[in-house]
Coordinates of C-alpha atoms in Angstrom, one line a residue:
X1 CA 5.8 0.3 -21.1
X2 CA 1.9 -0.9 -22.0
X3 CA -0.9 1.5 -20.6
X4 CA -2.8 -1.3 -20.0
X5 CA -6.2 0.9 -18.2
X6 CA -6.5 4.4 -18.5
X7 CA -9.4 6.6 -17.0
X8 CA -9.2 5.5 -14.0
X9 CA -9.8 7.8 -10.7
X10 CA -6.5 7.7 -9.0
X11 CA -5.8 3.8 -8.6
X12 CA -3.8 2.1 -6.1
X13 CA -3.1 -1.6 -4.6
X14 CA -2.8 -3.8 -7.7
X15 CA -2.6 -7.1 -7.1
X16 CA -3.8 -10.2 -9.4
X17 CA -7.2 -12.3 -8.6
X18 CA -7.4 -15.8 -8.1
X19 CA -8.7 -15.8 -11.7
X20 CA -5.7 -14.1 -13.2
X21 CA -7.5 -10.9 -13.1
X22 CA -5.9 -7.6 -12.2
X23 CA -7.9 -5.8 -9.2
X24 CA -7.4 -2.3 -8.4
X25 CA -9.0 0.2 -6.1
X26 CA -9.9 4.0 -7.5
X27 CA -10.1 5.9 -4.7
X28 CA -11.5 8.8 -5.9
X29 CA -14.1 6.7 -7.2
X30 CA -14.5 4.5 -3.8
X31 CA -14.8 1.2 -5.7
X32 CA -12.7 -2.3 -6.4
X33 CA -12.0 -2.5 -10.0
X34 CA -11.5 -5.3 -12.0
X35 CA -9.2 -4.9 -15.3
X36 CA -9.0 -7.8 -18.4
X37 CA -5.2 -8.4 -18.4
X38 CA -5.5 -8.9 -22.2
X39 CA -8.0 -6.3 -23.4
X40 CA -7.6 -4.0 -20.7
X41 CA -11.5 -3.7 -20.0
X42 CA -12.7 -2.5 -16.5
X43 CA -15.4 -3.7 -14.7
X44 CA -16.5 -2.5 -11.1
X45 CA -16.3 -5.6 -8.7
X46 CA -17.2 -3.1 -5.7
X47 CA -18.6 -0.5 -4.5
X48 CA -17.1 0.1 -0.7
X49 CA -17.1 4.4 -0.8
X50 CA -14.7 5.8 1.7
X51 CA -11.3 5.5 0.0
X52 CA -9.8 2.2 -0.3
X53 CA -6.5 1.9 -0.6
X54 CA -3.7 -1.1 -0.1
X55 CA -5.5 -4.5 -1.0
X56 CA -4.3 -8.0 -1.0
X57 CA -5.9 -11.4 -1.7
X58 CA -6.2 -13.7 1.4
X59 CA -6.6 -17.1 2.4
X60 CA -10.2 -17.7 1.3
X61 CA -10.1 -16.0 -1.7
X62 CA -11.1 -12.6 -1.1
X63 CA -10.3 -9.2 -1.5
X64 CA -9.1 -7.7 1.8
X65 CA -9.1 -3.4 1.4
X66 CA -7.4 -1.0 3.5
X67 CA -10.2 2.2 3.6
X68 CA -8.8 5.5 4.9
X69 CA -11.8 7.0 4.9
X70 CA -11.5 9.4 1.9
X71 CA -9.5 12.3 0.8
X72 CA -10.4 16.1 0.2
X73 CA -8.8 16.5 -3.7
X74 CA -7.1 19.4 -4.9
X75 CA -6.5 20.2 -8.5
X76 CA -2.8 21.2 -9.9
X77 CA -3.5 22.1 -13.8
X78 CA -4.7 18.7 -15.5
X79 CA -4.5 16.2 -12.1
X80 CA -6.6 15.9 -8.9
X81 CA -4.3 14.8 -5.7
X82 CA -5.7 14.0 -2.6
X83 CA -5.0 15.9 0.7
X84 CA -6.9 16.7 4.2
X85 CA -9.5 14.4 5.7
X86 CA -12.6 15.0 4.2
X87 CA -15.7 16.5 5.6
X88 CA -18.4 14.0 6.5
X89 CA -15.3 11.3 7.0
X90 CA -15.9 8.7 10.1
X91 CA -12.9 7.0 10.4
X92 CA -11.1 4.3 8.3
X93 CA -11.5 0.8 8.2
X94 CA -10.3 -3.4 7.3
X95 CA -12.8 -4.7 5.1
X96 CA -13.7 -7.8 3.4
X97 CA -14.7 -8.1 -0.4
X98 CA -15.9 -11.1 -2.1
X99 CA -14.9 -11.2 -5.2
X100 CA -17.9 -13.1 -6.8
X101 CA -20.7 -11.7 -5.4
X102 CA -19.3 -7.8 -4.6
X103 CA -20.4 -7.7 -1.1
X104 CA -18.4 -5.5 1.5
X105 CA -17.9 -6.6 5.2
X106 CA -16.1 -4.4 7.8
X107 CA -13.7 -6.6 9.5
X108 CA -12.0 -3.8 11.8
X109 CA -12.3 -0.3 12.3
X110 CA -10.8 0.3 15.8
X111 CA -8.2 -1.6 18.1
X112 CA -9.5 -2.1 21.5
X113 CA -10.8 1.9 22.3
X114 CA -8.3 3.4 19.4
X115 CA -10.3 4.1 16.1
X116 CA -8.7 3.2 13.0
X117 CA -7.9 6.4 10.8
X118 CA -6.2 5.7 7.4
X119 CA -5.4 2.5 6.8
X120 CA -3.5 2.0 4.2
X121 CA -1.5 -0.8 2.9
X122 CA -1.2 -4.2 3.3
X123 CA 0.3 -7.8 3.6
X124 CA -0.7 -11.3 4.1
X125 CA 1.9 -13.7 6.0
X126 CA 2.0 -17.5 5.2
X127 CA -0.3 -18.0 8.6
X128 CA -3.1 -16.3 7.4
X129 CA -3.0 -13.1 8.9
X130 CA -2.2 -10.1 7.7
X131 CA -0.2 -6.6 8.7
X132 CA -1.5 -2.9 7.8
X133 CA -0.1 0.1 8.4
X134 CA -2.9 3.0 9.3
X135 CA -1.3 6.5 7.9
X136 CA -3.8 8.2 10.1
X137 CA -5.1 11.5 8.7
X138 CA -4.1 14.9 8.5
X139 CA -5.7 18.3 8.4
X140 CA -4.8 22.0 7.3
X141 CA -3.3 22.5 11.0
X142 CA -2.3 18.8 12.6
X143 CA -2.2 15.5 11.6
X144 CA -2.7 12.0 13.3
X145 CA 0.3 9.6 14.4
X146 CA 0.1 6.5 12.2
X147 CA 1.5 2.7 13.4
X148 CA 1.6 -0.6 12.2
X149 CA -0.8 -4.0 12.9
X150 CA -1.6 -7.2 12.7
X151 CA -4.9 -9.0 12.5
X152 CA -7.0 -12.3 11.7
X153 CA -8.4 -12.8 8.6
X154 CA -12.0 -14.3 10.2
X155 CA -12.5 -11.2 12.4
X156 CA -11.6 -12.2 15.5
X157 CA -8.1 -10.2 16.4
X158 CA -6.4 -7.1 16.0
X159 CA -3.4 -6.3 17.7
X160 CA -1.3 -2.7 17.6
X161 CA 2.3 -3.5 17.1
X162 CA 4.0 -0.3 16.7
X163 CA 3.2 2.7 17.3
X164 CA 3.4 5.7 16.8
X165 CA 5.3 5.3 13.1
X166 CA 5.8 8.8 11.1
X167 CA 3.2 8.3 8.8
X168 CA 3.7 4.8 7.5
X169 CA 2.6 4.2 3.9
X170 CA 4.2 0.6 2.3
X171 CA 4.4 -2.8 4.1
X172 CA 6.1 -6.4 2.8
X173 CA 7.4 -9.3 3.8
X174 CA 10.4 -11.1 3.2
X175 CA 10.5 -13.7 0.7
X176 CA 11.2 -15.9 3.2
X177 CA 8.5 -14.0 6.2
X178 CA 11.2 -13.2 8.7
X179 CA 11.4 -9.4 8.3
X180 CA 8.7 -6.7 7.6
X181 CA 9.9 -3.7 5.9
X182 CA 7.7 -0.5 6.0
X183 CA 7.9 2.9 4.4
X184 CA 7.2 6.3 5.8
X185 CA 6.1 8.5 3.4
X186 CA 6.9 12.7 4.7
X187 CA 10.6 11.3 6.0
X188 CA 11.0 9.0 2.4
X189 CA 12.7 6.4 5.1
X190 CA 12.6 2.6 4.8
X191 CA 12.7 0.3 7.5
X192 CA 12.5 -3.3 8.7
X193 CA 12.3 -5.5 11.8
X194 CA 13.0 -9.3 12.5
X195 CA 9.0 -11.2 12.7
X196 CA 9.6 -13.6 15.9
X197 CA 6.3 -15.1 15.2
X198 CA 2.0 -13.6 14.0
X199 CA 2.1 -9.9 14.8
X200 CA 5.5 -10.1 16.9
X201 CA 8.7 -8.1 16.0
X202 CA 12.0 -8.0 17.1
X203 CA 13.2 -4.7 18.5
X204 CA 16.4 -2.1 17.8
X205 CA 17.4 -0.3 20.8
X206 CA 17.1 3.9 21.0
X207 CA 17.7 6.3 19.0
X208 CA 15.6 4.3 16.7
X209 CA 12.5 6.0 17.0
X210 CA 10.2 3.1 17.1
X211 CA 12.7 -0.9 17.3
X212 CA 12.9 -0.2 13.2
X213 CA 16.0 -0.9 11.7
X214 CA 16.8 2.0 8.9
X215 CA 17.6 0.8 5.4
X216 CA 17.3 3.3 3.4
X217 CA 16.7 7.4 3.7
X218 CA 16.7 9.1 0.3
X219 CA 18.8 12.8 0.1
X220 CA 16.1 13.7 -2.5
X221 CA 12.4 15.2 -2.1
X222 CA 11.0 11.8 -2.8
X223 CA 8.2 10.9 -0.6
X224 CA 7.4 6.8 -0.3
X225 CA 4.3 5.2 -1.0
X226 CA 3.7 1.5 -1.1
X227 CA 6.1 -1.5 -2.3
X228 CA 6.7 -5.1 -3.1
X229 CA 9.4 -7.4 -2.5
X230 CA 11.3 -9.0 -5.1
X231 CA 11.7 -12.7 -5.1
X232 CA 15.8 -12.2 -4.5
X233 CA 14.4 -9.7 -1.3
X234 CA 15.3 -6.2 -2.8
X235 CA 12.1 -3.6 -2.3
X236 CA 10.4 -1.6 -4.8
X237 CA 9.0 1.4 -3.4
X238 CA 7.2 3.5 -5.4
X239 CA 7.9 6.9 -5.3
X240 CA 6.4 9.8 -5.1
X241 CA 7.1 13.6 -6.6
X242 CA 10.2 12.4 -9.0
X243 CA 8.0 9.8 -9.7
X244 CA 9.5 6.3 -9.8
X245 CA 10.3 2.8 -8.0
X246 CA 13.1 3.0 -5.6
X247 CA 14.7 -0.4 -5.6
X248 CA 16.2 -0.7 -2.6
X249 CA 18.4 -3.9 -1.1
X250 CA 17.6 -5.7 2.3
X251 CA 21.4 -5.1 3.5
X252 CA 20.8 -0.9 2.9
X253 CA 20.9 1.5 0.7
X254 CA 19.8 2.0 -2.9
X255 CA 20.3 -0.7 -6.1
X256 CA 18.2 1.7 -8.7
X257 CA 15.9 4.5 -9.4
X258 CA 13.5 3.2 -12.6
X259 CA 11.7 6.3 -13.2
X260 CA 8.1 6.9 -14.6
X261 CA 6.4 10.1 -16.3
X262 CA 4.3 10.8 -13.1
X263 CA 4.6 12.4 -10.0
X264 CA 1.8 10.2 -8.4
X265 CA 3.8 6.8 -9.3
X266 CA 2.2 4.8 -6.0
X267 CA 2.3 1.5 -6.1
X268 CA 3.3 -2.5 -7.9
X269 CA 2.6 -5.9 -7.9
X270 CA 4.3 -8.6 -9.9
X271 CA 3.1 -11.6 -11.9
X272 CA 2.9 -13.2 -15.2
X273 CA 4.5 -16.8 -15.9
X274 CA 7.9 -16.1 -15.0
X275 CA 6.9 -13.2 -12.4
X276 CA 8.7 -11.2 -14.5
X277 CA 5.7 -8.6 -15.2
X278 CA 4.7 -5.1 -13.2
X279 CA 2.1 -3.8 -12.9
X280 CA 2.6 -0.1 -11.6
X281 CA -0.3 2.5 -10.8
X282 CA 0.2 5.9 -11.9
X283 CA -2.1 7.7 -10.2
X284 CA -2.5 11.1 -11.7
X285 CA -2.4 9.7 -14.5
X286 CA -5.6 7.8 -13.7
X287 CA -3.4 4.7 -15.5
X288 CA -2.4 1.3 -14.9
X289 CA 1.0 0.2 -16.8
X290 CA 2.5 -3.0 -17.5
X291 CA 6.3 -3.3 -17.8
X292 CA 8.7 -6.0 -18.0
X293 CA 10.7 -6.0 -14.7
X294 CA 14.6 -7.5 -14.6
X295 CA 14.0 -9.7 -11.8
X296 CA 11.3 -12.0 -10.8
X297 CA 8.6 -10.9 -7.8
X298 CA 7.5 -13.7 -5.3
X299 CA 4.9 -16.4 -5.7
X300 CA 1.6 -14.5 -3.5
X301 CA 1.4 -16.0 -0.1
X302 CA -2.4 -16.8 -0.8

């Protein structure tokens, strides 16, 4: 394992720039970080506040960020972990960063009269659009009921697919776009559905809770946190607590448990020549790690 960053306030959703750069949120710090994939130097890219979170690259070249809003942080000894919604928060959002010039658009930050509350991960599909999954929030007494949408890259559509989901953290595609897999993160469940077509899904009949088909429930206190597909179509959660990526196959149940020094292990992208490289965000840690991986990720959809 290579610490390739270190320093960094709680990172999340790496993924690698049109120009081969690696990009990564700190949410703590409420910015887009760019990171040298040879040296290791950091730059800030953005500055959207809030707390951004999953981030992918779309169509036209930009940065598209999942902002929940922001966390309250608590310290436990030498690390800072985020918890309740914070107070002056006012909602989560979709936004829009371009890479070249740093500026932030908001895209979405409601569906029809429904306010977006934690967005956090995200996926582009080979039509341009993407799907999120909006965590929602939670506070010393309640907490909100999270789902799963799709929207338009320009702007122009948002559409709420499932809901409610129990706290839905990680979404992917298929290498070959037909099925969505999500995690949640309290229930460390995994789940997927058939894609009939842009923000349409295929539906299991009750008890499933919500059309999902279950792949995967772990019998250990390991919460889920985002993932990545492989390109053979096994998903890499990263886990949380143990501290680790659960590799887990698209017929059920679990391949491996690669394991990593921190309990905040949340989330991976893949790249390199061969797509043999991962990248993996260890969070209280403040690090971002490069590791060889035994199988090749999928080429990015954009």
């Amino acid at each position: 394992m290579k610490i390739l960053a270190e320093g960094l306030e709680f990172p999340e959703g790496p993924v690698v720039a049109p120009d081969g750069a690696l990009l990564v949120v700190e949410i703590r710090r409420g910015t887009l970080t760019r990171i040298d994939p040879r040296t290791g130097t950091t730059s800030v890219v953005a500055r959207p506040g809030g707390g951004p979170n999953g981030a992918a690259i779309g169509p036209d070249g930009a940065c598209y960020v999942c902002n929940n809003g922001g966390f309250h942080w608590q310290r436990h000894g030498d690390i800072q972990v985020p918890t309740f919604q914070p107070s002056g928060y006012t909602g989560g959002r979709i936004e829009r960063i371009d890479l070249d010039t740093g500026r932030v658009d908001i895209l979405y930050d409601r569906v029809g009269e429904h306010h977006l509350r934690g967005p956090n991960d995200i996926v582009f599909d080979a039509h341009g659009g993407f799907w999120f999954t909006d965590l929602g929030k939670s506070r010393p007494r309640d907490l909100d009921r999270g789902g799963i949408y799709y929207a338009r890259a320009d702007g122009s559509s948002i559409t709420e697919v499932v809901h409610p989901v129990s706290r839905p953290n990680g979404i992917g595609l298929s290498p070959d776009g037909g099925t969505l897999y999500v995690a949640e993160t309290e229930t460390g469940r995994l789940w997927a559905w058939p894609i009939l077509g842009p923000g349409e899904l295929a539906r299991e009949p009750f008890p499933s809770p919500h059309g999902g088909r279950l792949l995967y429930s772990t019998d250990r206190y390991r919460l889920f946190d985002s993932l990545a597909v492989e390109a053979g179509g096994n998903i890499c959660v990263a886990t949380l607590m143990e501290g680790g990526i659960s590799v887990c196959s698209p017929r059920g149940g679990l391949v491996e448990f690669v394991p990593f020094d921190d309990p905040y292990t949340t989330n991976l992208c893949f790249g390199g020549a061969d797509m043999r490289t991962a990248w993996i965000t260890l969070s209280s840690r403040g690090q971002l790690v490069e590791v060889p991986w035994p199988r090749p990720g999928p080429r990015p959809a954009h």
